[in-house]
PDB file of C-alpha atoms in Angstrom:
ATOM      1  CA  MET V 252     -78.353  83.862-151.468  1.00 93.00           C
ATOM      2  CA  LYS V 253     -79.920  81.073-149.395  1.00 98.00           C
ATOM      3  CA  ILE V 254     -82.581  81.791-146.753  1.00 98.00           C
ATOM      4  CA  GLY V 255     -83.721  79.120-144.302  1.00 98.00           C
ATOM      5  CA  ILE V 256     -87.027  78.861-142.462  1.00 98.00           C
ATOM      6  CA  VAL V 257     -87.536  76.448-139.566  1.00 98.00           C
ATOM      7  CA  GLY V 258     -91.209  75.986-138.775  1.00 97.00           C
ATOM      8  CA  THR V 259     -93.524  75.994-141.777  1.00 97.00           C
ATOM      9  CA  GLY V 260     -96.887  76.732-140.214  1.00 95.00           C
ATOM     10  CA  MET V 261     -98.808  79.869-141.136  1.00 95.00           C
ATOM     11  CA  VAL V 262     -96.112  82.385-140.161  1.00 96.00           C
ATOM     12  CA  GLY V 263     -93.200  80.460-141.645  1.00 97.00           C
ATOM     13  CA  SER V 264     -95.036  79.729-144.888  1.00 98.00           C
ATOM     14  CA  ALA V 265     -96.346  83.315-145.177  1.00 98.00           C
ATOM     15  CA  SER V 266     -92.813  84.670-144.854  1.00 98.00           C
ATOM     16  CA  ALA V 267     -91.593  82.230-147.515  1.00 98.00           C
ATOM     17  CA  TYR V 268     -94.442  83.248-149.824  1.00 98.00           C
ATOM     18  CA  ALA V 269     -93.732  86.963-149.299  1.00 98.00           C
ATOM     19  CA  MET V 270     -90.013  86.504-149.990  1.00 98.00           C
ATOM     20  CA  ALA V 271     -90.694  84.404-153.066  1.00 97.00           C
ATOM     21  CA  LEU V 272     -92.992  87.053-154.557  1.00 96.00           C
ATOM     22  CA  MET V 273     -90.675  89.927-153.555  1.00 96.00           C
ATOM     23  CA  GLY V 274     -87.590  88.198-154.954  1.00 96.00           C
ATOM     24  CA  VAL V 275     -85.741  88.097-151.639  1.00 96.00           C
ATOM     25  CA  GLY V 276     -82.741  85.785-151.900  1.00 94.00           C
ATOM     26  CA  THR V 277     -82.221  83.184-154.585  1.00 96.00           C
ATOM     27  CA  GLN V 278     -83.152  80.034-152.662  1.00 97.00           C
ATOM     28  CA  ILE V 279     -85.533  79.409-149.746  1.00 98.00           C
ATOM     29  CA  VAL V 280     -85.223  76.156-147.792  1.00 98.00           C
ATOM     30  CA  LEU V 281     -88.126  75.072-145.569  1.00 98.00           C
ATOM     31  CA  VAL V 282     -87.474  72.788-142.589  1.00 98.00           C
ATOM     32  CA  ASP V 283     -90.138  71.380-140.274  1.00 97.00           C
ATOM     33  CA  HIS V 284     -90.490  68.565-137.748  1.00 96.00           C
ATOM     34  CA  ASN V 285     -93.268  67.410-140.099  1.00 97.00           C
ATOM     35  CA  PRO V 286     -91.380  66.909-143.387  1.00 97.00           C
ATOM     36  CA  ALA V 287     -94.613  66.358-145.327  1.00 98.00           C
ATOM     37  CA  LEU V 288     -95.824  69.833-144.324  1.00 98.00           C
ATOM     38  CA  ALA V 289     -92.537  71.420-145.400  1.00 98.00           C
ATOM     39  CA  ARG V 290     -92.696  69.624-148.766  1.00 98.00           C
ATOM     40  CA  ALA V 291     -96.311  70.673-149.331  1.00 98.00           C
ATOM     41  CA  GLN V 292     -95.628  74.318-148.448  1.00 98.00           C
ATOM     42  CA  ALA V 293     -92.543  74.431-150.655  1.00 98.00           C
ATOM     43  CA  GLN V 294     -94.380  72.919-153.602  1.00 98.00           C
ATOM     44  CA  ASP V 295     -97.376  75.239-153.221  1.00 98.00           C
ATOM     45  CA  ILE V 296     -95.218  78.377-152.940  1.00 98.00           C
ATOM     46  CA  SER V 297     -92.965  77.344-155.825  1.00 97.00           C
ATOM     47  CA  HIS V 298     -96.043  77.185-158.068  1.00 97.00           C
ATOM     48  CA  ALA V 299     -96.524  80.930-157.484  1.00 96.00           C
ATOM     49  CA  THR V 300     -93.008  81.938-158.515  1.00 95.00           C
ATOM     50  CA  PRO V 301     -93.573  81.782-162.310  1.00 95.00           C
ATOM     51  CA  PHE V 302     -95.945  84.729-161.842  1.00 95.00           C
ATOM     52  CA  ALA V 303     -93.347  86.805-159.981  1.00 92.00           C
ATOM     53  CA  THR V 304     -89.667  85.874-159.605  1.00 91.00           C
ATOM     54  CA  THR V 305     -87.141  83.086-160.080  1.00 92.00           C
ATOM     55  CA  VAL V 306     -86.595  82.339-156.377  1.00 95.00           C
ATOM     56  CA  ALA V 307     -86.221  78.582-155.818  1.00 97.00           C
ATOM     57  CA  VAL V 308     -88.294  77.180-152.941  1.00 98.00           C
ATOM     58  CA  ARG V 309     -87.693  73.674-151.615  1.00 98.00           C
ATOM     59  CA  ALA V 310     -88.042  71.563-148.512  1.00 98.00           C
ATOM     60  CA  GLY V 311     -85.052  70.118-146.715  1.00 97.00           C
ATOM     61  CA  GLU V 312     -83.412  69.080-143.476  1.00 97.00           C
ATOM     62  CA  TYR V 313     -81.110  71.041-141.180  1.00 98.00           C
ATOM     63  CA  ALA V 314     -78.104  70.006-143.255  1.00 98.00           C
ATOM     64  CA  ASP V 315     -79.666  71.764-146.251  1.00 98.00           C
ATOM     65  CA  LEU V 316     -79.330  75.088-144.412  1.00 98.00           C
ATOM     66  CA  ASP V 317     -75.586  74.983-145.069  1.00 97.00           C
ATOM     67  CA  GLY V 318     -74.450  78.392-146.276  1.00 96.00           C
ATOM     68  CA  ALA V 319     -77.704  80.175-145.412  1.00 98.00           C
ATOM     69  CA  ALA V 320     -77.289  83.909-144.813  1.00 98.00           C
ATOM     70  CA  VAL V 321     -80.406  84.147-142.639  1.00 98.00           C
ATOM     71  CA  VAL V 322     -82.501  81.520-140.882  1.00 98.00           C
ATOM     72  CA  ILE V 323     -85.993  82.456-139.724  1.00 98.00           C
ATOM     73  CA  ILE V 324     -87.150  80.503-136.682  1.00 98.00           C
ATOM     74  CA  ALA V 325     -90.929  80.249-136.570  1.00 97.00           C
ATOM     75  CA  ALA V 326     -91.096  76.986-134.605  1.00 95.00           C
ATOM     76  CA  GLY V 327     -92.738  76.538-131.231  1.00 88.00           C
ATOM     77  CA  VAL V 328     -95.383  74.718-129.221  1.00 81.00           C
ATOM     78  CA  SER V 329     -98.893  75.844-128.328  1.00 73.00           C
ATOM     79  CA  GLN V 330    -100.160  76.489-124.822  1.00 63.00           C
ATOM     80  CA  LYS V 331    -101.941  73.552-123.185  1.00 69.00           C
ATOM     81  CA  PRO V 332    -105.227  74.056-121.290  1.00 71.00           C
ATOM     82  CA  GLY V 333    -104.399  75.289-117.781  1.00 74.00           C
ATOM     83  CA  GLU V 334    -100.707  75.702-118.577  1.00 69.00           C
ATOM     84  CA  SER V 335     -98.993  78.815-117.218  1.00 67.00           C
ATOM     85  CA  ARG V 336     -97.210  81.183-119.595  1.00 65.00           C
ATOM     86  CA  LEU V 337     -93.914  80.439-117.845  1.00 68.00           C
ATOM     87  CA  ALA V 338     -94.397  76.676-118.314  1.00 77.00           C
ATOM     88  CA  LEU V 339     -95.121  77.290-122.001  1.00 79.00           C
ATOM     89  CA  LEU V 340     -91.965  79.391-122.264  1.00 86.00           C
ATOM     90  CA  GLU V 341     -89.883  76.654-120.678  1.00 85.00           C
ATOM     91  CA  ARG V 342     -91.219  74.134-123.198  1.00 88.00           C
ATOM     92  CA  ASN V 343     -90.472  76.507-126.046  1.00 89.00           C
ATOM     93  CA  VAL V 344     -86.940  76.989-124.709  1.00 91.00           C
ATOM     94  CA  GLU V 345     -86.477  73.218-124.998  1.00 92.00           C
ATOM     95  CA  VAL V 346     -87.762  73.362-128.593  1.00 93.00           C
ATOM     96  CA  PHE V 347     -85.340  76.205-129.323  1.00 96.00           C
ATOM     97  CA  LYS V 348     -82.421  74.231-127.910  1.00 95.00           C
ATOM     98  CA  ALA V 349     -83.054  71.477-130.464  1.00 95.00           C
ATOM     99  CA  VAL V 350     -83.838  73.837-133.355  1.00 97.00           C
ATOM    100  CA  ILE V 351     -80.957  76.234-132.806  1.00 97.00           C
ATOM    101  CA  GLY V 352     -78.565  73.330-132.267  1.00 96.00           C
ATOM    102  CA  GLY V 353     -79.521  71.980-135.682  1.00 97.00           C
ATOM    103  CA  VAL V 354     -79.264  75.392-137.342  1.00 98.00           C
ATOM    104  CA  MET V 355     -75.899  76.255-135.800  1.00 97.00           C
ATOM    105  CA  GLN V 356     -74.385  72.927-136.802  1.00 97.00           C
ATOM    106  CA  ALA V 357     -75.414  73.438-140.432  1.00 97.00           C
ATOM    107  CA  ALA V 358     -75.109  77.226-140.763  1.00 97.00           C
ATOM    108  CA  PRO V 359     -72.905  78.668-138.000  1.00 97.00           C
ATOM    109  CA  ASP V 360     -72.506  81.984-139.852  1.00 96.00           C
ATOM    110  CA  ALA V 361     -76.235  82.598-140.356  1.00 98.00           C
ATOM    111  CA  ILE V 362     -78.119  85.470-138.787  1.00 98.00           C
ATOM    112  CA  LEU V 363     -81.046  84.189-136.720  1.00 98.00           C
ATOM    113  CA  LEU V 364     -84.385  85.948-137.214  1.00 98.00           C
ATOM    114  CA  ILE V 365     -86.882  85.028-134.499  1.00 98.00           C
ATOM    115  CA  ALA V 366     -90.635  84.981-135.148  1.00 96.00           C
ATOM    116  CA  THR V 367     -91.879  82.761-132.308  1.00 93.00           C
ATOM    117  CA  ASN V 368     -94.027  84.332-129.578  1.00 88.00           C
ATOM    118  CA  PRO V 369     -93.666  85.649-126.946  1.00 88.00           C
ATOM    119  CA  LEU V 370     -91.260  87.330-129.310  1.00 93.00           C
ATOM    120  CA  ASP V 371     -88.927  89.284-127.043  1.00 95.00           C
ATOM    121  CA  VAL V 372     -88.538  86.477-124.525  1.00 95.00           C
ATOM    122  CA  MET V 373     -87.787  83.975-127.282  1.00 95.00           C
ATOM    123  CA  THR V 374     -85.291  86.387-128.864  1.00 97.00           C
ATOM    124  CA  PHE V 375     -83.511  86.530-125.501  1.00 97.00           C
ATOM    125  CA  ALA V 376     -83.592  82.725-125.286  1.00 96.00           C
ATOM    126  CA  ALA V 377     -82.273  82.315-128.846  1.00 97.00           C
ATOM    127  CA  GLN V 378     -79.310  84.581-128.173  1.00 97.00           C
ATOM    128  CA  ARG V 379     -78.439  82.747-124.976  1.00 96.00           C
ATOM    129  CA  ILE V 380     -78.802  79.293-126.532  1.00 96.00           C
ATOM    130  CA  SER V 381     -76.902  80.116-129.732  1.00 97.00           C
ATOM    131  CA  GLY V 382     -74.115  82.099-128.081  1.00 96.00           C
ATOM    132  CA  LEU V 383     -74.106  84.404-131.108  1.00 98.00           C
ATOM    133  CA  PRO V 384     -73.359  88.105-130.681  1.00 98.00           C
ATOM    134  CA  PRO V 385     -76.615  89.977-129.939  1.00 98.00           C
ATOM    135  CA  GLU V 386     -76.453  91.836-133.249  1.00 98.00           C
ATOM    136  CA  ARG V 387     -76.773  88.502-135.098  1.00 98.00           C
ATOM    137  CA  VAL V 388     -79.955  87.389-133.295  1.00 98.00           C
ATOM    138  CA  ILE V 389     -82.842  89.582-134.381  1.00 98.00           C
ATOM    139  CA  GLY V 390     -86.429  89.387-133.207  1.00 98.00           C
ATOM    140  CA  SER V 391     -89.125  90.614-135.587  1.00 97.00           C
ATOM    141  CA  GLY V 392     -90.153  92.773-132.648  1.00 96.00           C
ATOM    142  CA  THR V 393     -92.535  95.654-133.254  1.00 97.00           C
ATOM    143  CA  ILE V 394     -92.007  95.860-137.023  1.00 97.00           C
ATOM    144  CA  LEU V 395     -95.653  94.847-137.537  1.00 96.00           C
ATOM    145  CA  ASP V 396     -96.948  97.052-134.714  1.00 96.00           C
ATOM    146  CA  THR V 397     -95.073  99.979-136.265  1.00 98.00           C
ATOM    147  CA  ALA V 398     -96.624  99.200-139.669  1.00 97.00           C
ATOM    148  CA  ARG V 399    -100.075  99.150-138.052  1.00 96.00           C
ATOM    149  CA  LEU V 400     -99.428 102.507-136.370  1.00 98.00           C
ATOM    150  CA  ARG V 401     -98.282 104.095-139.625  1.00 98.00           C
ATOM    151  CA  SER V 402    -101.274 102.690-141.480  1.00 97.00           C
ATOM    152  CA  LEU V 403    -103.745 104.035-138.906  1.00 97.00           C
ATOM    153  CA  LEU V 404    -102.047 107.419-138.830  1.00 98.00           C
ATOM    154  CA  GLY V 405    -102.099 107.546-142.613  1.00 97.00           C
ATOM    155  CA  ASP V 406    -105.850 106.872-142.536  1.00 97.00           C
ATOM    156  CA  HIS V 407    -106.391 109.563-139.892  1.00 97.00           C
ATOM    157  CA  LEU V 408    -104.363 112.167-141.745  1.00 97.00           C
ATOM    158  CA  GLY V 409    -105.420 111.189-145.254  1.00 96.00           C
ATOM    159  CA  ILE V 410    -101.848 110.523-146.421  1.00 97.00           C
ATOM    160  CA  ALA V 411     -99.836 107.508-147.555  1.00 97.00           C
ATOM    161  CA  PRO V 412     -98.524 105.401-144.658  1.00 96.00           C
ATOM    162  CA  ASN V 413     -95.000 105.576-146.090  1.00 94.00           C
ATOM    163  CA  SER V 414     -95.093 109.343-145.469  1.00 97.00           C
ATOM    164  CA  VAL V 415     -95.561 108.647-141.752  1.00 97.00           C
ATOM    165  CA  HIS V 416     -92.422 108.210-139.642  1.00 96.00           C
ATOM    166  CA  ALA V 417     -93.486 106.828-136.273  1.00 97.00           C
ATOM    167  CA  TYR V 418     -92.444 103.869-134.161  1.00 97.00           C
ATOM    168  CA  VAL V 419     -93.818 101.408-131.647  1.00 98.00           C
ATOM    169  CA  LEU V 420     -91.132 100.471-129.113  1.00 98.00           C
ATOM    170  CA  GLY V 421     -90.688  97.980-126.283  1.00 97.00           C
ATOM    171  CA  GLU V 422     -92.466  94.656-126.064  1.00 95.00           C
ATOM    172  CA  HIS V 423     -94.233  93.050-128.995  1.00 94.00           C
ATOM    173  CA  GLY V 424     -97.290  92.718-126.808  1.00 89.00           C
ATOM    174  CA  ASP V 425     -99.673  94.550-124.523  1.00 90.00           C
ATOM    175  CA  SER V 426     -97.037  96.814-122.938  1.00 94.00           C
ATOM    176  CA  GLU V 427     -95.796  98.207-126.277  1.00 96.00           C
ATOM    177  CA  VAL V 428     -95.232 101.962-126.496  1.00 97.00           C
ATOM    178  CA  CYS V 429     -96.498 104.170-129.336  1.00 97.00           C
ATOM    179  CA  VAL V 430     -94.093 107.096-129.547  1.00 97.00           C
ATOM    180  CA  TRP V 431     -95.760 110.401-130.372  1.00 96.00           C
ATOM    181  CA  SER V 432     -93.147 112.942-129.304  1.00 94.00           C
ATOM    182  CA  SER V 433     -90.794 112.185-132.206  1.00 94.00           C
ATOM    183  CA  ALA V 434     -93.389 111.064-134.791  1.00 97.00           C
ATOM    184  CA  MET V 435     -93.294 112.909-138.115  1.00 96.00           C
ATOM    185  CA  ALA V 436     -95.451 113.230-141.220  1.00 96.00           C
ATOM    186  CA  GLY V 437     -93.098 114.102-144.028  1.00 93.00           C
ATOM    187  CA  SER V 438     -90.697 116.532-142.339  1.00 93.00           C
ATOM    188  CA  VAL V 439     -93.292 118.004-139.945  1.00 96.00           C
ATOM    189  CA  PRO V 440     -93.984 116.856-136.344  1.00 96.00           C
ATOM    190  CA  ILE V 441     -97.100 114.763-136.642  1.00 96.00           C
ATOM    191  CA  VAL V 442     -99.238 116.699-134.149  1.00 95.00           C
ATOM    192  CA  SER V 443     -98.411 119.960-135.955  1.00 95.00           C
ATOM    193  CA  PHE V 444     -99.138 118.319-139.322  1.00 97.00           C
ATOM    194  CA  ALA V 445    -102.524 117.134-138.052  1.00 96.00           C
ATOM    195  CA  GLU V 446    -103.424 120.627-136.822  1.00 95.00           C
ATOM    196  CA  GLN V 447    -102.381 122.243-140.118  1.00 96.00           C
ATOM    197  CA  ILE V 448    -104.689 120.019-142.167  1.00 95.00           C
ATOM    198  CA  GLY V 449    -107.586 120.206-139.735  1.00 95.00           C
ATOM    199  CA  ARG V 450    -107.409 116.631-138.460  1.00 95.00           C
ATOM    200  CA  PRO V 451    -106.169 117.086-134.884  1.00 94.00           C
ATOM    201  CA  LEU V 452    -104.344 114.325-133.022  1.00 95.00           C
ATOM    202  CA  ASP V 453    -105.540 115.195-129.534  1.00 94.00           C
ATOM    203  CA  GLU V 454    -105.099 112.878-126.572  1.00 93.00           C
ATOM    204  CA  ILE V 455    -108.359 111.060-127.265  1.00 95.00           C
ATOM    205  CA  ALA V 456    -107.361 110.394-130.881  1.00 95.00           C
ATOM    206  CA  ARG V 457    -103.894 109.199-129.866  1.00 96.00           C
ATOM    207  CA  LEU V 458    -105.314 106.844-127.241  1.00 95.00           C
ATOM    208  CA  ARG V 459    -107.799 105.452-129.761  1.00 96.00           C
ATOM    209  CA  ILE V 460    -105.107 104.802-132.354  1.00 97.00           C
ATOM    210  CA  ALA V 461    -102.758 103.243-129.780  1.00 96.00           C
ATOM    211  CA  GLU V 462    -105.566 100.915-128.655  1.00 95.00           C
ATOM    212  CA  GLN V 463    -106.251  99.914-132.249  1.00 96.00           C
ATOM    213  CA  VAL V 464    -102.566  99.115-132.758  1.00 96.00           C
ATOM    214  CA  ARG V 465    -102.442  97.095-129.549  1.00 92.00           C
ATOM    215  CA  GLY V 466    -105.724  95.321-130.221  1.00 90.00           C
ATOM    216  CA  ALA V 467    -105.163  94.536-133.916  1.00 89.00           C
ATOM    217  CA  ALA V 468    -103.836  91.042-133.267  1.00 85.00           C
ATOM    218  CA  TYR V 469    -106.769  90.194-130.979  1.00 86.00           C
ATOM    219  CA  THR V 470    -109.256  91.360-133.613  1.00 88.00           C
ATOM    220  CA  ILE V 471    -107.583  89.255-136.297  1.00 89.00           C
ATOM    221  CA  ILE V 472    -107.273  86.217-134.033  1.00 84.00           C
ATOM    222  CA  GLU V 473    -110.962  86.471-133.124  1.00 88.00           C
ATOM    223  CA  GLY V 474    -111.896  86.512-136.789  1.00 91.00           C
ATOM    224  CA  LYS V 475    -109.571  83.868-138.246  1.00 89.00           C
ATOM    225  CA  GLY V 476    -107.618  82.273-135.421  1.00 86.00           C
ATOM    226  CA  ALA V 477    -104.139  83.725-135.960  1.00 84.00           C
ATOM    227  CA  THR V 478    -102.149  86.381-137.796  1.00 88.00           C
ATOM    228  CA  TRP V 479     -99.708  85.528-140.548  1.00 94.00           C
ATOM    229  CA  TYR V 480     -99.761  87.767-143.650  1.00 95.00           C
ATOM    230  CA  GLY V 481     -98.627  90.963-141.932  1.00 95.00           C
ATOM    231  CA  ILE V 482     -95.780  89.365-140.008  1.00 96.00           C
ATOM    232  CA  GLY V 483     -94.825  87.288-143.047  1.00 97.00           C
ATOM    233  CA  ALA V 484     -94.305  90.486-145.031  1.00 97.00           C
ATOM    234  CA  GLY V 485     -92.462  92.062-142.092  1.00 97.00           C
ATOM    235  CA  LEU V 486     -90.055  89.134-141.889  1.00 98.00           C
ATOM    236  CA  ALA V 487     -89.460  89.351-145.636  1.00 98.00           C
ATOM    237  CA  ARG V 488     -88.680  93.057-145.235  1.00 98.00           C
ATOM    238  CA  ILE V 489     -86.100  92.365-142.519  1.00 98.00           C
ATOM    239  CA  VAL V 490     -84.458  89.635-144.589  1.00 98.00           C
ATOM    240  CA  SER V 491     -84.219  91.873-147.659  1.00 98.00           C
ATOM    241  CA  SER V 492     -82.504  94.558-145.577  1.00 98.00           C
ATOM    242  CA  ILE V 493     -79.920  91.966-144.522  1.00 98.00           C
ATOM    243  CA  THR V 494     -79.337  90.278-147.866  1.00 97.00           C
ATOM    244  CA  ASP V 495     -79.120  93.571-149.794  1.00 97.00           C
ATOM    245  CA  ASP V 496     -77.107  95.293-147.040  1.00 97.00           C
ATOM    246  CA  GLU V 497     -79.625  98.140-147.118  1.00 97.00           C
ATOM    247  CA  ARG V 498     -78.869  99.517-143.629  1.00 98.00           C
ATOM    248  CA  THR V 499     -82.565 100.249-143.241  1.00 97.00           C
ATOM    249  CA  VAL V 500     -83.909 101.533-139.919  1.00 97.00           C
ATOM    250  CA  LEU V 501     -86.494  99.045-138.628  1.00 98.00           C
ATOM    251  CA  SER V 502     -88.039  98.505-135.193  1.00 98.00           C
ATOM    252  CA  VAL V 503     -86.754  95.068-134.192  1.00 98.00           C
ATOM    253  CA  SER V 504     -85.845  93.285-130.983  1.00 98.00           C
ATOM    254  CA  GLN V 505     -82.317  92.580-129.783  1.00 98.00           C
ATOM    255  CA  VAL V 506     -80.710  91.677-126.460  1.00 98.00           C
ATOM    256  CA  THR V 507     -79.425  94.959-125.052  1.00 96.00           C
ATOM    257  CA  ASP V 508     -77.244  95.634-122.006  1.00 95.00           C
ATOM    258  CA  GLU V 509     -79.580  98.189-120.445  1.00 95.00           C
ATOM    259  CA  ILE V 510     -82.756 100.094-121.278  1.00 95.00           C
ATOM    260  CA  GLU V 511     -84.165 102.672-118.843  1.00 94.00           C
ATOM    261  CA  GLY V 512     -82.419 100.989-115.929  1.00 94.00           C
ATOM    262  CA  VAL V 513     -83.531  97.434-116.832  1.00 96.00           C
ATOM    263  CA  ARG V 514     -80.478  95.345-117.587  1.00 96.00           C
ATOM    264  CA  ASP V 515     -79.927  92.469-120.019  1.00 95.00           C
ATOM    265  CA  ILE V 516     -83.195  92.840-121.889  1.00 96.00           C
ATOM    266  CA  ALA V 517     -84.548  92.086-125.380  1.00 97.00           C
ATOM    267  CA  LEU V 518     -87.017  94.622-126.746  1.00 97.00           C
ATOM    268  CA  SER V 519     -87.629  96.735-129.828  1.00 98.00           C
ATOM    269  CA  LEU V 520     -85.963 100.010-130.699  1.00 98.00           C
ATOM    270  CA  PRO V 521     -85.197 101.516-134.117  1.00 98.00           C
ATOM    271  CA  ARG V 522     -82.110  99.686-135.366  1.00 98.00           C
ATOM    272  CA  ILE V 523     -79.970  99.865-138.495  1.00 98.00           C
ATOM    273  CA  ILE V 524     -80.021  96.492-140.266  1.00 98.00           C
ATOM    274  CA  GLY V 525     -77.525  95.351-142.876  1.00 98.00           C
ATOM    275  CA  ARG V 526     -75.516  92.363-144.039  1.00 97.00           C
ATOM    276  CA  GLU V 527     -73.872  91.751-140.654  1.00 96.00           C
ATOM    277  CA  GLY V 528     -77.132  92.026-138.728  1.00 98.00           C
ATOM    278  CA  ILE V 529     -77.850  94.992-136.475  1.00 98.00           C
ATOM    279  CA  ALA V 530     -75.261  97.694-137.132  1.00 98.00           C
ATOM    280  CA  ALA V 531     -76.497 100.261-134.598  1.00 97.00           C
ATOM    281  CA  THR V 532     -79.360 101.056-132.247  1.00 97.00           C
ATOM    282  CA  LEU V 533     -81.086 104.424-132.162  1.00 96.00           C
ATOM    283  CA  MET V 534     -82.951 105.949-129.224  1.00 92.00           C
ATOM    284  CA  PRO V 535     -85.725 108.322-130.333  1.00 91.00           C
ATOM    285  CA  ASP V 536     -86.439 111.481-128.375  1.00 90.00           C
ATOM    286  CA  LEU V 537     -88.959 110.429-125.723  1.00 96.00           C
ATOM    287  CA  ASP V 538     -90.950 112.516-123.282  1.00 95.00           C
ATOM    288  CA  SER V 539     -91.115 111.550-119.622  1.00 96.00           C
ATOM    289  CA  SER V 540     -94.311 109.510-119.950  1.00 96.00           C
ATOM    290  CA  GLU V 541     -92.905 107.559-122.907  1.00 97.00           C
ATOM    291  CA  ARG V 542     -89.699 106.822-120.999  1.00 97.00           C
ATOM    292  CA  ALA V 543     -91.721 105.560-118.046  1.00 97.00           C
ATOM    293  CA  ALA V 544     -93.840 103.396-120.367  1.00 97.00           C
ATOM    294  CA  LEU V 545     -90.716 101.956-122.021  1.00 97.00           C
ATOM    295  CA  LYS V 546     -89.290 101.115-118.597  1.00 97.00           C
ATOM    296  CA  ARG V 547     -92.533  99.357-117.641  1.00 97.00           C
ATOM    297  CA  SER V 548     -92.448  97.416-120.918  1.00 97.00           C
ATOM    298  CA  ALA V 549     -88.862  96.325-120.267  1.00 97.00           C
ATOM    299  CA  GLY V 550     -89.895  95.219-116.790  1.00 96.00           C
ATOM    300  CA  VAL V 551     -92.685  93.024-118.177  1.00 94.00           C
ATOM    301  CA  ILE V 552     -90.203  91.189-120.400  1.00 95.00           C
ATOM    302  CA  SER V 553     -87.570  90.956-117.661  1.00 95.00           C
ATOM    303  CA  ASP V 554     -90.079  89.313-115.296  1.00 94.00           C
ATOM    304  CA  TYR V 555     -90.097  86.318-117.658  1.00 91.00           C
ATOM    305  CA  THR V 556     -86.530  86.207-118.936  1.00 93.00           C
ATOM    306  CA  SER V 557     -85.149  86.338-115.389  1.00 91.00           C
ATOM    307  CA  LYS V 558     -86.986  83.095-114.575  1.00 86.00           C
ATOM    308  CA  LEU V 559     -85.839  81.082-117.585  1.00 87.00           C
ATOM    309  CA  ARG V 560     -83.298  78.297-117.219  1.00 81.00           C
ATOM    310  CA  PHE V 561     -80.894  77.451-120.053  1.00 75.00           C
TER     311      PHE V 561
END
C-alpha cells in the first residue's frame, strides 16, 4: 500500500523513517518543493530498511502519489520576524491550496493526514480546501500530547505507559485539556489507583504533570530547535491504523459540527480510525471544569479559523 508525504523536512522525514522501520505500507513516496531534499531523504531512509523491513522509499512528484491510501502533509512556511500569527496562517493557507490541489489531482481517494502547525487550524483549512468529507481529513492532533501524558503518568505511578488510559483533548497547543475524570490505570480510575499504591495524584501533582505535558514542546525546542521524532512516530501510528483497518481509538483532530457550543471546529477527541478514515468520535466523561476548559480550547481555535479566507 502506497503512502505519500508532502514536505520532507524534519517532521516529514521522521514520519517516513518511523514507517519504514515499523513496516507501515509497502511504498513511501516523498514529495517536496526542493526535489534534491526529497531525493536525499528517500535515499538515506532507504539505507535503513535492510536492517528492518522491505518498505520501498523513493522521491517523486505529485503524479507519483497516484493510488496512495494516505498522504501526510507536513509542508508549510515559517513565521517571518514581526509577522502576526494570522498573517502566517494566511500564507500557509496559500501553500495548502497548491499542495492539496496537487495531491487531489493525483490521489483523489487518499486520506489526508495533516501535520503542519498550528495543527487544528490547518486541519480545518485542509478540509475546506480539499472538499473531502471531514472523516477523510485527519489532523495528528493531540496524539503526541496524549503519549506525553501517559508517559508522565507511567513514571509517576511506576507502571508501563501502555497501562495508562488517559487523553489530552482540544487544541494541540497551550489550551489543550488533560482529562483526569475518566483516566484509568488498568481497569481502575487513575486517582484511586494512585492512592492504592501510595503515590497520590492530588491537585498539585496533576497540575505539575499537565504543565509538563504542555511545556514539553517548548523544552525540546529550546534544546534542539524543533520536535520531530515523537510526532513522526505518532503519524506512523495513525497511518498504520488506517492501512491495517485497525479501528484503533486515537486522539486526533477533525472538523466537527459542534463542540461545547462552538460550531464548525477542528479539535482533538478520541476517535476510531480505520481504512475509511475516522469511523466514529467518542466523548469521554468530563467534569464541569474539563467541559469549560474544552469550550475555551475550542474558542481559541475558532478565533483563528473564523478569520481565514479560502
